[in-house]
């Protein structure tokens, strides 16, 4: 009996030990993390809806993504992400089976296999002059016929084979002053027309033999005036453009190889107009579109070279290219806005009396206006023509519309996240908790049997899928209330389109989204740009009564001189509480560590004129700032001139208009780096909300060192002027990297170190008293990572335990940057085999848990590296005491362990940034990585030492306790019976 009990206890111990292992099982993927794939704002789209094969649409985006989407559901069939500088200039389909892309200013031509997206061939097109990029692919569906792909880029015209990408011939225009605008290919006579300008008043056209590239003829004509905008082709030998006053339409005809032109006043075609026109780039046979005072004008070009007004379209938002629906018949679409609806109209290019399609679609007003539309036709069951439209919206979302309904939509604006902040969810009030669904006994038993099979690792693939689905259903991670561990939060992200999304950390769903009015294009703000998003109000004492809020800072243009705009948003509902168009600019936003009675956080916005503006503009905020006036310091970096300055508040502004919330600045110090030897490459500072658990760090032999903890430290990385470019542009002798650690209150340089033969790019992270930075070593031809730790020597004599007990230490004495404390540094460098896109460090609620570096690699994955590997005290042969302290033996390179990738086998394509947020549970940190894709997970650098795992089986624990109690009771009864029998003997 005792042996049976011991065996049972060993079995139970084995079951519970498996719950705490560090590995991630296949069925656990998706429980603590989520991954979302996006594309970005669509620039080009081509439909492929042949009778054979799956119906799809090919798109290219501003994030340099080429993708194939399922027309039924909008899912991604395949996707290729090009490089950051490999911008897609053109997209088309060749031979009915290849997707052709032109990128990198017309220098890279690629063919991708249509079904799976594998690259078939790639051609590098050489040239010596920056020019417009033009892609001309023949409309041929016969896979056995090799047609010419015409590419103009880098000042050269290339004829490329569509089968293998071989350059058949090349015509160089770089030695001539012509600015090529259009290339047309006439398949009837195998002639290519290359048209463009010399200056703004001379028109050139070259006639080239398509078979061998021979120049047959070149003509020039002096135009009556200069031109505005680009040249538009309305047929193979006819072009239109506007004159420099934008009041005349110039029609250029190339009949018989001769250049003929005539000009027509816009006012002669459209009466009662006085505005300036803009020719839209839509390609319609024999027709072009003109935008005039928000009015869409369609003008037909007759065979005799005349212009005829066809139609006026009010509130025209977008116009599609023409699509062929039968021999000689073409259709196109245009969109008109009406409040929260759009009107989609499809017309025959040559027949304006009737509409091929007219639909009204209801669209969420938070998507903004329609920016682009692409149409495709199909044959209905009654043999009539039907149409579907792919619509790109102002917020970068993508919609497919068919039969008056939105078939599917994609929120591809999330591919261009600019900044991220977080917000806690509402407190769960009494009586509003989500009720749990009761399960019958059979389902309960089935669920626990599946869990037991998963624990014993005997579950089949079907069982694994069932376990995962069951866990997702029963998980509370997607509730819209706070949890006691702090895992459930809102990720509030600002996108490049000026739209703000709130994502739930539980499953990544969009809780709300709002397209900000201040960041929409208007007459007052022509080129709005969203800069950053900050926490504005985070109520702790009034969490049940008030909602938190955030605010977005933007400007009306890319220049620093553009005026600033602000938007304040409710973090729970997405409602825009207020918006401001500011009279001043924004160069820097500084959140202050002070809040008012409503728990609104104070911020200073510094403009380009070195004046600071306080927000919120309330008397209470002024009173708080005046009380802390002498404690407000900040710095500014002028990388172009190599200057770093320290600032403080001086007095109220002395302008014509008195503004009590405006303050002048005074310069405290400045550091000027010599331009002939150093250029500022990167800067980094600590997070303002980082928590440090202890200042003391216990070394070997009970020695104690004290971290130099200051939120005013700045890390600066400078490089030699010749090493400012890409890797390999300078020799090791010409390259050096100089790093500084500077106190931004006094301008004191605490540490300086030079890495000879090294250059950028530099990625760095600053935490507590240490900084880790990544760079390239030209001499070793490898990447390196270095660590610098800063310690405070002024507190180094606090090692006597009795002094600490009796309070005779100086640990509680006021800390000031002006006290000029003695500091010492420890540093070490290691090789690292990967290029790095971003570095972040885990953050926890109390700062007790050990740190991990989160490294965004060139492979668009996130690697978790223990900070102990970057300990500057590592030695080749650590002593026993150092081993007990946890110091790892020194190696020349940092290890990359496959199991340390927190993204598992997934990729965050186009990775740009990593954000870490502490949970309430000290062991856990929340991680959000963003790029073209989004990825969220939670990690425990020191394991989950303060909690049970989420899939801990409480039912199994209860069954085990009951079984143990029953076993004890049975054993006791048997033991009593045996004792009684012994006594009777």
Short mmCIF file of C-alpha atoms in Angstrom, two decimals, residues 195-197 202-205 221 223-224 227 231-241 249-255 258-264 301 305 307:
data_model
loop_
_atom_site.label_atom_id
_atom_site.label_comp_id
_atom_site.label_asym_id
_atom_site.label_seq_id
_atom_site.Cartn_x
_atom_site.Cartn_y
_atom_site.Cartn_z
CA UNK A 195 7.64 62.04 -75.48
CA UNK A 196 8.84 64.70 -73.10
CA UNK A 197 9.95 68.27 -72.51
CA UNK A 202 9.88 72.66 -75.95
CA UNK A 203 8.22 69.37 -76.75
CA UNK A 204 10.31 66.43 -78.04
CA UNK A 205 9.18 63.10 -79.41
CA UNK A 221 8.21 71.75 -81.44
CA UNK A 223 5.07 75.26 -77.38
CA UNK A 224 3.34 78.64 -77.08
CA UNK A 227 3.59 73.64 -69.12
CA UNK A 231 1.95 64.87 -69.78
CA UNK A 232 -1.03 62.53 -70.18
CA UNK A 233 -1.46 60.08 -73.04
CA UNK A 234 -5.02 59.71 -74.41
CA UNK A 235 -3.95 57.45 -77.30
CA UNK A 236 -0.75 56.10 -78.84
CA UNK A 237 -0.16 59.36 -80.73
CA UNK A 238 -2.08 62.00 -78.78
CA UNK A 239 -1.15 63.81 -75.55
CA UNK A 240 -2.63 66.54 -73.36
CA UNK A 241 -1.17 68.86 -70.75
CA UNK A 249 -5.35 72.80 -72.38
CA UNK A 250 -2.55 71.93 -74.83
CA UNK A 251 -3.40 69.05 -77.18
CA UNK A 252 -0.39 67.51 -78.95
CA UNK A 253 -0.90 65.26 -81.98
CA UNK A 254 1.79 63.03 -83.58
CA UNK A 255 0.07 62.07 -86.79
CA UNK A 258 4.85 65.30 -87.18
CA UNK A 259 4.06 67.34 -84.08
CA UNK A 260 0.92 69.39 -84.21
CA UNK A 261 -0.63 71.16 -81.29
CA UNK A 262 -3.45 73.49 -80.42
CA UNK A 263 -4.50 75.17 -77.23
CA UNK A 264 -7.98 75.59 -75.83
CA UNK A 301 -10.62 64.24 -77.73
CA UNK A 305 -8.05 67.02 -82.54
CA UNK A 307 -12.13 68.90 -77.42
#
